mmCIF file of C-alpha atoms in Angstrom:
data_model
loop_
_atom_site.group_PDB
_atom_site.id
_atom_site.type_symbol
_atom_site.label_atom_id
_atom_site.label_comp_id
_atom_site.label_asym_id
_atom_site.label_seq_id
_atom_site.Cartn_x
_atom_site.Cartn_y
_atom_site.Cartn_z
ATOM 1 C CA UNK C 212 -4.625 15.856 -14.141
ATOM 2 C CA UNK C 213 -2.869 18.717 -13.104
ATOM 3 C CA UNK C 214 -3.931 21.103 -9.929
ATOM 4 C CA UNK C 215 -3.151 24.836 -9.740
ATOM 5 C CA UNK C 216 -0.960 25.854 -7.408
ATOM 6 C CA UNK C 217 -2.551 28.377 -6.027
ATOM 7 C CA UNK C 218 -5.875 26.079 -5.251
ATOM 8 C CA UNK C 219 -3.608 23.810 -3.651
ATOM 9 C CA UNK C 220 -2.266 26.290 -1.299
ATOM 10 C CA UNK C 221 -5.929 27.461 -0.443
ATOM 11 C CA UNK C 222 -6.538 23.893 0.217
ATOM 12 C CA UNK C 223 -4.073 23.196 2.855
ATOM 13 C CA UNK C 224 -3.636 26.992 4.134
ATOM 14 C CA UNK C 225 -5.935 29.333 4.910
ATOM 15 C CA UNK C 226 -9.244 28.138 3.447
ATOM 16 C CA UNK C 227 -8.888 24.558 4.156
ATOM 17 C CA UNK C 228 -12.754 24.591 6.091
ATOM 18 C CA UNK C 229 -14.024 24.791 2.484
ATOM 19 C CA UNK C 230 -13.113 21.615 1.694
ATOM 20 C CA UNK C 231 -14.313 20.398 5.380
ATOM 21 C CA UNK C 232 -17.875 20.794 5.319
ATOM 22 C CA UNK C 233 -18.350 20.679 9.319
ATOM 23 C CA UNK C 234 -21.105 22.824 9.344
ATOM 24 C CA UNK C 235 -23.074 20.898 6.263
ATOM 25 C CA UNK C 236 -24.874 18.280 7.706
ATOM 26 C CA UNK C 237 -25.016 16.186 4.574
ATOM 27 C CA UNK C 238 -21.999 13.702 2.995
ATOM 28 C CA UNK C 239 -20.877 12.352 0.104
ATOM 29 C CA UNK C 240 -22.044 8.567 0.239
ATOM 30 C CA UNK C 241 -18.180 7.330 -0.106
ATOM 31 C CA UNK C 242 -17.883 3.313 -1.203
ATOM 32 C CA UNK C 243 -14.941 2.097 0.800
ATOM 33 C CA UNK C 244 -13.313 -1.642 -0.286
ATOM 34 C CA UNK C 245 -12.596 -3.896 2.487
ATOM 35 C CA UNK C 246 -11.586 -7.072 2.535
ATOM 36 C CA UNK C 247 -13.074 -10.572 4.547
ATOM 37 C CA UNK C 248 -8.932 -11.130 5.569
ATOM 38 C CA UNK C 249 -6.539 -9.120 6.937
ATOM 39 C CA UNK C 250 -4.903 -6.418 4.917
ATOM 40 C CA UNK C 251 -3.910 -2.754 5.302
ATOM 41 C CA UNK C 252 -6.426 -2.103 3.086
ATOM 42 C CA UNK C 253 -8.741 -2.917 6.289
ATOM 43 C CA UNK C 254 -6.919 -1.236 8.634
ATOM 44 C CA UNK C 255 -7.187 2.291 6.916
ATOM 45 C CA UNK C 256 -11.274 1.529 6.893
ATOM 46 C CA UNK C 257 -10.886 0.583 10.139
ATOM 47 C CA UNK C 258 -9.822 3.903 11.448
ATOM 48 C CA UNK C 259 -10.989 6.061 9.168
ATOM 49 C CA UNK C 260 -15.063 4.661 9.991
ATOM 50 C CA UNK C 261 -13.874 4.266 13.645
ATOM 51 C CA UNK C 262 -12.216 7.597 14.178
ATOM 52 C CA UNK C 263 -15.023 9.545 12.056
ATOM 53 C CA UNK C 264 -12.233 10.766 9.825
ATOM 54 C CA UNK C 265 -14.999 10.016 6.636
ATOM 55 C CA UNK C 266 -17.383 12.237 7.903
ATOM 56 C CA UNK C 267 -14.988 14.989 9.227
ATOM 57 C CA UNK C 268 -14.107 15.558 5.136
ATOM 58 C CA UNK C 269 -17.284 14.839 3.642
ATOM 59 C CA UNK C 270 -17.805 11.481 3.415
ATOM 60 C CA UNK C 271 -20.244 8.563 4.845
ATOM 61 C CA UNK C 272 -18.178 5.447 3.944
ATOM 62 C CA UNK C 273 -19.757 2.718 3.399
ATOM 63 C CA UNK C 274 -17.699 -1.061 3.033
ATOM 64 C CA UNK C 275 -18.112 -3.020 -0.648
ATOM 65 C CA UNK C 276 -16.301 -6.124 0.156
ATOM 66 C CA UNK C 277 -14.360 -8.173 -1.919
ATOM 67 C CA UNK C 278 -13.749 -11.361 -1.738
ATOM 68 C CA UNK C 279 -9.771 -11.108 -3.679
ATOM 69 C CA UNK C 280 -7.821 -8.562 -5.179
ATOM 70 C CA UNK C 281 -8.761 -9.333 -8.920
ATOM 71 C CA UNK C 282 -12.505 -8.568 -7.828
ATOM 72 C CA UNK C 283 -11.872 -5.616 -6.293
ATOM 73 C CA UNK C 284 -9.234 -4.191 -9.458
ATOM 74 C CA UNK C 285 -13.087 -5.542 -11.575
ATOM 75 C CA UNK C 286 -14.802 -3.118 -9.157
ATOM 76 C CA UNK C 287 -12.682 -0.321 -9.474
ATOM 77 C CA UNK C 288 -12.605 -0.475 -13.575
ATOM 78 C CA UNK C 289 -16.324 -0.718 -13.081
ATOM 79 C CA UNK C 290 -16.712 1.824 -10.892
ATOM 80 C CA UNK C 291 -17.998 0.411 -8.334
ATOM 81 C CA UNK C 292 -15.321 2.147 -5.653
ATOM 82 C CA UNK C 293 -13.733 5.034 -6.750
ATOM 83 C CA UNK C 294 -10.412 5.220 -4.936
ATOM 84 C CA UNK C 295 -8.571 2.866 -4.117
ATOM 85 C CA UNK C 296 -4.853 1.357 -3.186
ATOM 86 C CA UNK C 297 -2.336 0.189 -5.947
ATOM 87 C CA UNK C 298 1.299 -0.124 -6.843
ATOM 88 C CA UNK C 299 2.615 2.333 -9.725
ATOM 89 C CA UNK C 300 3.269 -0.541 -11.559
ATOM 90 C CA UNK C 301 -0.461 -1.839 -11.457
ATOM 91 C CA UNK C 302 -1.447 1.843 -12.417
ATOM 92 C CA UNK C 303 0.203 1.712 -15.428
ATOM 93 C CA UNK C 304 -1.150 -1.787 -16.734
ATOM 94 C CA UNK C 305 -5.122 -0.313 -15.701
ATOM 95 C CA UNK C 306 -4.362 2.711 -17.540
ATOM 96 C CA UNK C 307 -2.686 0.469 -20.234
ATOM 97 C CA UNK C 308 -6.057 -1.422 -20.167
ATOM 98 C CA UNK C 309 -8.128 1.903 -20.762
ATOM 99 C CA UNK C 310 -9.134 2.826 -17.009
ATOM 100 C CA UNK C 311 -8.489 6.386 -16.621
ATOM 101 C CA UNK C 312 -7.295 6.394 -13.067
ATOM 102 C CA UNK C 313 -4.859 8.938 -11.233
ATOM 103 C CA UNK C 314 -2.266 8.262 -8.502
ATOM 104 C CA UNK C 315 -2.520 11.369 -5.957
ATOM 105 C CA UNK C 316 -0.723 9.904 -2.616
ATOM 106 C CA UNK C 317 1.309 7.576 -1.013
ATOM 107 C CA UNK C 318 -0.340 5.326 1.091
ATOM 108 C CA UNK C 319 2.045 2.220 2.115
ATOM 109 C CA UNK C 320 5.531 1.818 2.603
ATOM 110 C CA UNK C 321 8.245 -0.713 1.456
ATOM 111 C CA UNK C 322 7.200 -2.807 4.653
ATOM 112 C CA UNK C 323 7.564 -5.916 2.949
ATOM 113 C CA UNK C 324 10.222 -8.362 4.389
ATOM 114 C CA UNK C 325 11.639 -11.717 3.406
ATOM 115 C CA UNK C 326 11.416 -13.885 6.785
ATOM 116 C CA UNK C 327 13.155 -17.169 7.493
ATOM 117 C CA UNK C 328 13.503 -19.689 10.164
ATOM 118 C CA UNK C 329 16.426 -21.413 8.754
ATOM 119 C CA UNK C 330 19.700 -19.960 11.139
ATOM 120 C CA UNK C 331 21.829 -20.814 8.475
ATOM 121 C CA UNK C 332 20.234 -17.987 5.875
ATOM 122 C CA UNK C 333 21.910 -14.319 7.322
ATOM 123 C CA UNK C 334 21.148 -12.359 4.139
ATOM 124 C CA UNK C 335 19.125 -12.760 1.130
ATOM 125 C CA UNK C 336 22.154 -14.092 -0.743
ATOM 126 C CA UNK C 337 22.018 -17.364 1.470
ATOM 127 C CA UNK C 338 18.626 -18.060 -0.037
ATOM 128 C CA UNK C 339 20.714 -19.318 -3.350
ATOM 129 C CA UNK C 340 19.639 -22.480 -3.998
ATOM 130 C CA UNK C 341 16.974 -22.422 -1.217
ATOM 131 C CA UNK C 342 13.105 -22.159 -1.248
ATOM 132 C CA UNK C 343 10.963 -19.085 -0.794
ATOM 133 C CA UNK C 344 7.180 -18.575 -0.626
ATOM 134 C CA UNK C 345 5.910 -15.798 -2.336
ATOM 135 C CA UNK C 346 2.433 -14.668 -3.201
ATOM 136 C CA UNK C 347 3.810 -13.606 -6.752
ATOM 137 C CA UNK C 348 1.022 -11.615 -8.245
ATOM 138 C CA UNK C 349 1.669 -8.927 -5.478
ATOM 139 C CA UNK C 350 3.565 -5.678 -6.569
ATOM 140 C CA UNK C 351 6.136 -6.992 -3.579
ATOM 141 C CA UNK C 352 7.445 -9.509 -5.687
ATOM 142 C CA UNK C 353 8.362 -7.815 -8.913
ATOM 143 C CA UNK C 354 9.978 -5.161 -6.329
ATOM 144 C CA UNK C 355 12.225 -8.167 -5.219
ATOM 145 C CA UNK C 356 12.937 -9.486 -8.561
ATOM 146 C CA UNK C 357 14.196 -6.066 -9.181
ATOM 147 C CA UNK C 358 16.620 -5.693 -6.259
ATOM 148 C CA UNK C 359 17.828 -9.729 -6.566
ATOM 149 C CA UNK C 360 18.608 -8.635 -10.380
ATOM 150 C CA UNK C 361 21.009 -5.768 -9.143
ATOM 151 C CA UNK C 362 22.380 -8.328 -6.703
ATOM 152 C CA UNK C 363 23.034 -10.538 -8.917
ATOM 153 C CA UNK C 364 20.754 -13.164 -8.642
ATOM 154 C CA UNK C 365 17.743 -14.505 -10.932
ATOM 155 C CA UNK C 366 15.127 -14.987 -8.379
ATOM 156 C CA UNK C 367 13.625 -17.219 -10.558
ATOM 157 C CA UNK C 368 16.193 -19.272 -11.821
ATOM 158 C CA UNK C 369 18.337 -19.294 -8.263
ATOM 159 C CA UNK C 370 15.947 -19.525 -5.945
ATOM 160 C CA UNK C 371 13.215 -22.608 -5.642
ATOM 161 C CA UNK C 372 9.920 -19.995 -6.039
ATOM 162 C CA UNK C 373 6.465 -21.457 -4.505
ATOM 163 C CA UNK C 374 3.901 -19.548 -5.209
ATOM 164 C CA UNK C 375 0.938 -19.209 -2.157
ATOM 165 C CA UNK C 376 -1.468 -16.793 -0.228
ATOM 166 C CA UNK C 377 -0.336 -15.162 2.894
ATOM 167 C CA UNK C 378 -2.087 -18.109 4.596
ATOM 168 C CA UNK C 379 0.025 -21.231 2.663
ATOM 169 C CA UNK C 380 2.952 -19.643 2.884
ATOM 170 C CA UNK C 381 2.735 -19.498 6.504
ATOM 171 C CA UNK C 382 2.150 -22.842 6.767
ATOM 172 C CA UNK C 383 4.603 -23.679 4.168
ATOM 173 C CA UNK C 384 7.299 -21.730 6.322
ATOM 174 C CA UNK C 385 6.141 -23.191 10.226
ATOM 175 C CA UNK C 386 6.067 -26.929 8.015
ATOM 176 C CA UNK C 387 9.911 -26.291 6.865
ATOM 177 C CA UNK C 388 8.665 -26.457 3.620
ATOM 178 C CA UNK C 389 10.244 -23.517 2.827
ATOM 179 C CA UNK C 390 13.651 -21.558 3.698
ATOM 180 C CA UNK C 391 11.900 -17.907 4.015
ATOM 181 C CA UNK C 392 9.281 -16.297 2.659
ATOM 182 C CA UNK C 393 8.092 -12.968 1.396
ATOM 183 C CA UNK C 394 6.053 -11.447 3.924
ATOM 184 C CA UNK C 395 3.728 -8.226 4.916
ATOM 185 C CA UNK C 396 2.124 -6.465 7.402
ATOM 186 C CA UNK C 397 0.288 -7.780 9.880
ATOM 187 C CA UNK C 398 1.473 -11.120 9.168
ATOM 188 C CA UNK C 399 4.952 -10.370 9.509
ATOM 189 C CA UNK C 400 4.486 -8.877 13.128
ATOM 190 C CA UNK C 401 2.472 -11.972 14.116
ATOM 191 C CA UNK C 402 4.740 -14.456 12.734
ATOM 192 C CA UNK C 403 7.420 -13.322 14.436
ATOM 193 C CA UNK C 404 5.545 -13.120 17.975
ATOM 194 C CA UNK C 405 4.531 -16.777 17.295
ATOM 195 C CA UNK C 406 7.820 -18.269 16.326
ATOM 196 C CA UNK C 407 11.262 -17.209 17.934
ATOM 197 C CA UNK C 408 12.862 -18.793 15.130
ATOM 198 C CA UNK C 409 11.266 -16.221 12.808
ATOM 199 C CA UNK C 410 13.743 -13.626 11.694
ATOM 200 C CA UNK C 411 13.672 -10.826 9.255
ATOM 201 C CA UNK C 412 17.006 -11.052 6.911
ATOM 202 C CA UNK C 413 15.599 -8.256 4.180
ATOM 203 C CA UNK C 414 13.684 -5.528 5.198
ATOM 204 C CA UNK C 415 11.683 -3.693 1.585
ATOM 205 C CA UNK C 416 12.784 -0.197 2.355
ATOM 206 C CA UNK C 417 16.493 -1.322 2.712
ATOM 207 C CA UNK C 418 16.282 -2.996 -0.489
ATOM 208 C CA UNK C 419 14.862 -0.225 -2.203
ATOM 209 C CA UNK C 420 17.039 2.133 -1.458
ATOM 210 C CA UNK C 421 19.650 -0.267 -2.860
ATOM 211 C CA UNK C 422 17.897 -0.324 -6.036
ATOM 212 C CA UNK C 423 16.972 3.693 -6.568
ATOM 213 C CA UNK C 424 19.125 5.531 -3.797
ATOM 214 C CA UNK C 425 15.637 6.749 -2.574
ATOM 215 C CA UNK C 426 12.514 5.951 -0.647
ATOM 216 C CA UNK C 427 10.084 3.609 -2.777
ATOM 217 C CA UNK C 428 5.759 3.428 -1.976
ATOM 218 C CA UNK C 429 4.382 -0.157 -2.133
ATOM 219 C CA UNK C 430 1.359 1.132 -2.419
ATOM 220 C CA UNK C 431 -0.263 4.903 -4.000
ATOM 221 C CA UNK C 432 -4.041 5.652 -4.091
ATOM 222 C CA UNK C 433 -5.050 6.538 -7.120
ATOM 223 C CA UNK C 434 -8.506 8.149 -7.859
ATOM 224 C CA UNK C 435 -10.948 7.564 -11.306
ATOM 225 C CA UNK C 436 -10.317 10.273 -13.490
ATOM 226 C CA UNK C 437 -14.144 10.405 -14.056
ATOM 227 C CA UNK C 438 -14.960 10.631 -10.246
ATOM 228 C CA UNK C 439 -13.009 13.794 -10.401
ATOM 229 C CA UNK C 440 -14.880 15.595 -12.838
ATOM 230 C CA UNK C 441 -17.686 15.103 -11.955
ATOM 231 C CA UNK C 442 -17.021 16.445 -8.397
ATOM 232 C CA UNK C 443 -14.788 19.428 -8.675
ATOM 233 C CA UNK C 444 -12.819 20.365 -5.152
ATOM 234 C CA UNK C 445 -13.053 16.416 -4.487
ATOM 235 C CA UNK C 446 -9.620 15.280 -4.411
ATOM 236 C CA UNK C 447 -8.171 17.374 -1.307
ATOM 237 C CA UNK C 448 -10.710 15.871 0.795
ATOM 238 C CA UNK C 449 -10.293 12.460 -0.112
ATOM 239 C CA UNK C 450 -6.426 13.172 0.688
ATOM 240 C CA UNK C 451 -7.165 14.569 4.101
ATOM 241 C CA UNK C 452 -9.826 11.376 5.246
ATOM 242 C CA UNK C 453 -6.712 9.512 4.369
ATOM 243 C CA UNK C 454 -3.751 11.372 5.602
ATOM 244 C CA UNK C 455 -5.582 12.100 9.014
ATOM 245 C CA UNK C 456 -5.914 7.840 9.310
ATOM 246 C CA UNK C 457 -2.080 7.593 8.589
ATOM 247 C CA UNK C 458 -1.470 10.357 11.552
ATOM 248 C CA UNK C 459 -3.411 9.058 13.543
ATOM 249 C CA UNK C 460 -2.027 5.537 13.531
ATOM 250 C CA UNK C 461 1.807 6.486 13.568
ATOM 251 C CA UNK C 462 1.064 8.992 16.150
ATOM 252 C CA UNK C 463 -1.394 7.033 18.707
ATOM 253 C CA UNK C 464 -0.471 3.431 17.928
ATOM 254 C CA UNK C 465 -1.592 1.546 20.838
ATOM 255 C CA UNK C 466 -4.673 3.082 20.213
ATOM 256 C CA UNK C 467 -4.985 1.927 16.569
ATOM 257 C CA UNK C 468 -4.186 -0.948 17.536
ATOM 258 C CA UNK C 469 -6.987 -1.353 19.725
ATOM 259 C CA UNK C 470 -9.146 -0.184 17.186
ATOM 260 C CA UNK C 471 -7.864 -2.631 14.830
ATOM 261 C CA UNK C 472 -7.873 -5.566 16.910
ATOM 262 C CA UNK C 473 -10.858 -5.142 18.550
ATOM 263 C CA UNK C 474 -12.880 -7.251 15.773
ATOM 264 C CA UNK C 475 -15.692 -4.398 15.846
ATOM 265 C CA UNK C 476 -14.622 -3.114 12.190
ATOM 266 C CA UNK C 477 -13.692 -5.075 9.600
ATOM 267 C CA UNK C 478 -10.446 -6.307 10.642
ATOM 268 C CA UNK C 479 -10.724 -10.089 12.110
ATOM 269 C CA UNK C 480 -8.697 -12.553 13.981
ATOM 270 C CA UNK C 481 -5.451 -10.082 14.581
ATOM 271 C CA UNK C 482 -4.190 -10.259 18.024
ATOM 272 C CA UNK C 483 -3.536 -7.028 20.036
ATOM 273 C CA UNK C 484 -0.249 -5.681 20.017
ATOM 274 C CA UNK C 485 0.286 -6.890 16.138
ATOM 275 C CA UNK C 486 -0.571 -3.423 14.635
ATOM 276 C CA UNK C 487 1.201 -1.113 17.570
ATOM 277 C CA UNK C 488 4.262 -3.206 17.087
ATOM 278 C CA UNK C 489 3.987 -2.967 13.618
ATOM 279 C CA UNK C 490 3.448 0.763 13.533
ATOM 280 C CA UNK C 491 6.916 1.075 15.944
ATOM 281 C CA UNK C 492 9.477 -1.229 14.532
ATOM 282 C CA UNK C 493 8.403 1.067 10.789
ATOM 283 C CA UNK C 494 7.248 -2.495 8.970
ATOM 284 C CA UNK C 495 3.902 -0.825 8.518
ATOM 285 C CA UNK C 496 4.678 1.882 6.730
ATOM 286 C CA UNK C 497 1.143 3.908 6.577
ATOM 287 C CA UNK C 498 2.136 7.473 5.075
ATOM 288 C CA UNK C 499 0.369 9.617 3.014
ATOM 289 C CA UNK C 500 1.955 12.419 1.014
ATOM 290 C CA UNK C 501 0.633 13.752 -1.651
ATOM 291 C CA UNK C 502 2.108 13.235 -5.211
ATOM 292 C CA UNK C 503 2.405 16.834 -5.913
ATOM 293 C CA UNK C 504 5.309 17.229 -3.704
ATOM 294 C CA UNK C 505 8.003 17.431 -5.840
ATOM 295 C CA UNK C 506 10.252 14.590 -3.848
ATOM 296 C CA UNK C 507 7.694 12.320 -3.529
ATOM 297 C CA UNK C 508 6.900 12.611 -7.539
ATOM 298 C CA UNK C 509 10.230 11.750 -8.362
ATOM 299 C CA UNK C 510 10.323 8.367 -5.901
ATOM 300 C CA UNK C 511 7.518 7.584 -7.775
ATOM 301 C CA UNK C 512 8.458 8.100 -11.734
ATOM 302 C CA UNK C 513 12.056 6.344 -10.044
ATOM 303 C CA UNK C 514 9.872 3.453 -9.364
ATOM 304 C CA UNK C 515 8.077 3.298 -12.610
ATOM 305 C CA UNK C 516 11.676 3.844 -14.639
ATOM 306 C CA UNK C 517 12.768 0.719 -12.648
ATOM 307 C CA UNK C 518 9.546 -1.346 -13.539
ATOM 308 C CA UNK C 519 10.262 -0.029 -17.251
ATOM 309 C CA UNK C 520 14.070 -0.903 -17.024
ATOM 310 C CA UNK C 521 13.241 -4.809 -15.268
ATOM 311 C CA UNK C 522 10.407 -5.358 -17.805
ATOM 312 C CA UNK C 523 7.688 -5.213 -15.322
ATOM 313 C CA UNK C 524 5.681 -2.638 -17.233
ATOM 314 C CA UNK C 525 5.961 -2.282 -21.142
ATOM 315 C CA UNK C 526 5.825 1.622 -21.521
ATOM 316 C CA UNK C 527 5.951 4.578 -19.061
ATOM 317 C CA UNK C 528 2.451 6.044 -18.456
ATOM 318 C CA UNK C 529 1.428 9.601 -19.405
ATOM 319 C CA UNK C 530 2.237 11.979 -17.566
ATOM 320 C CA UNK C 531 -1.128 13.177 -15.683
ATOM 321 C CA UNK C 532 -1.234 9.402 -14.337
ATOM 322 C CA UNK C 533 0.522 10.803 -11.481
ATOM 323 C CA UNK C 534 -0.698 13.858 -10.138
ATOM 324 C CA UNK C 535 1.152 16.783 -10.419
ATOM 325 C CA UNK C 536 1.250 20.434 -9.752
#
């Protein structure tokens, strides 16, 4: 889908109150996903419901939980939500599968990390011949295979892989199960304010940039084509609810944090101080930036290149799967 330019500019210049309906008293019913575990899925519901951020651009969010990711990708091809977090890699194979669905924005950094215990293991090369946990259906772990590749090592042939939620591997790792493994936001924050052995020896942007020379996006939203047709002028809303939540967080994180911690939304069991920290040491990445601008098009067509180039995606996807100006 492609947006005039000059629409765009009345969006985000001088007529941006006609995509903020402050003075309308209805919204746009707005089905949210959450999830019943941690994520950063929940953390961007969290603020946007807490901080009124939904209805401030239109919306009335209301939560559709899922109980793991392959429901939720079910709910989305369904329709069932509407918007909703992915990596460019993933957007390809939906839109391979025949869901018409658009990437529009960033929405997560490369927070991911690779975390050991072991004080032997100063790099990611010292994992040769080691053990690391991995959940490897996540978009994180194709993103590592990619950068071990241009290192030189077969992550799957070098390296003892042991496949396990964010919850096992934990365990795995605290058991010495494991030499390291491959970890996110907010477990990497809290693993490493539990154990003072825990140490961070790869950090996802660093590796990245190894890989491409330029930023990479964990994560994008995308959008379903149909949800945009049938309501014209919606997109620039949805990108402000969003962007507004990734502001606010990087700009007031203590009091995301609080927000996010408090258990009153639909974040549970994260202790205070895990998102704040998060949000300063730049492991959670939350940024949204809309795939129109011109740099942040190109990180992402780098990205899918790579996936093309490693194998991870059989064909590059048309060109309005990302959206463009």
């Amino acid at each position: 889908m492609r947006i005039a330019m000059g629409r765009l500019l009345s969006v985000f210049g001088v007529a941006a109150a006609l995509w903020l309906p402050l003075s309308t008293p209805a919204q746009d019913k707005y089905p949210i996903a959450t999830f019943p575990f941690p994520s950063v899925t929940n953390i961007y519901a969290d603020i946007i419901t807490a901080k009124g951020f939904d209805k401030a651009n239109g919306f009335r969010a209301e939560p559709v939980v899922y109980g793991t990711g392959a429901a939720l990708w079910a709910g989305l091809a369904a329709g069932e939500i509407v918007v909703h977090n992915m990596s460019p890699f993933l957007l390809q194979k939906m839109r391979s599968d025949g869901i018409e669905i658009e990437m529009f924005s960033t929405f997560l950094g490369m927070g991911w990390t690779i975390v050991t215990t072991n004080p032997d293991i100063k790099n990611f090369a010292d994992l040769k011949g080691k053990s690391i946990a991995a959940t490897v259906a996540f978009s994180a772990f194709d993103y590592l295979q990619i950068y071990a590749k241009k290192k030189g090592i077969n992550l799957r042939k070098d390296i003892s892989i042991v496949d396990a939620t964010n919850v096992l591997m934990l365990a795995q790792l605290e058991a010495g199960r494991v030499d390291a493994i491959l970890s996110y936001e907010p477990n990497t924050t809290m693993l490493l304010a539990k154990n003072p052995k825990a140490k961070v020896v790869l950090f996802g942007v660093d590796a990245w940039r190894e890989v491409t020379g330029d930023l990479g996006w964990d994560l994008g939203l995308v959008v379903r084509t149909d949800y945009l047709k049938k309501n014209p002028g919606v997109l620039p809303r949805l990108l402000k609810m969003y962007r507004d939540a990734a502001t606010f967080a990087t700009s007031n994180p203590e009091e995301a944090d609080r927000i996010v911690t408090s258990g009153k939304h639909f974040t549970k069991g994260i202790p205070p101080g895990t998102v704040a920290s998060g949000l300063k040491e730049k492991r959670l990445i939350l940024q949204v930036t809309p795939t129109w601008e011109p740099a942040t098009n190109a990180q992402i067509w780098k990205m899918l290149q790579a996936g093309l180039d490693g194998g991870y995606i059989p064909a590059l996807p048309a060109k309005q799967a990302v959206v463009s100006v």
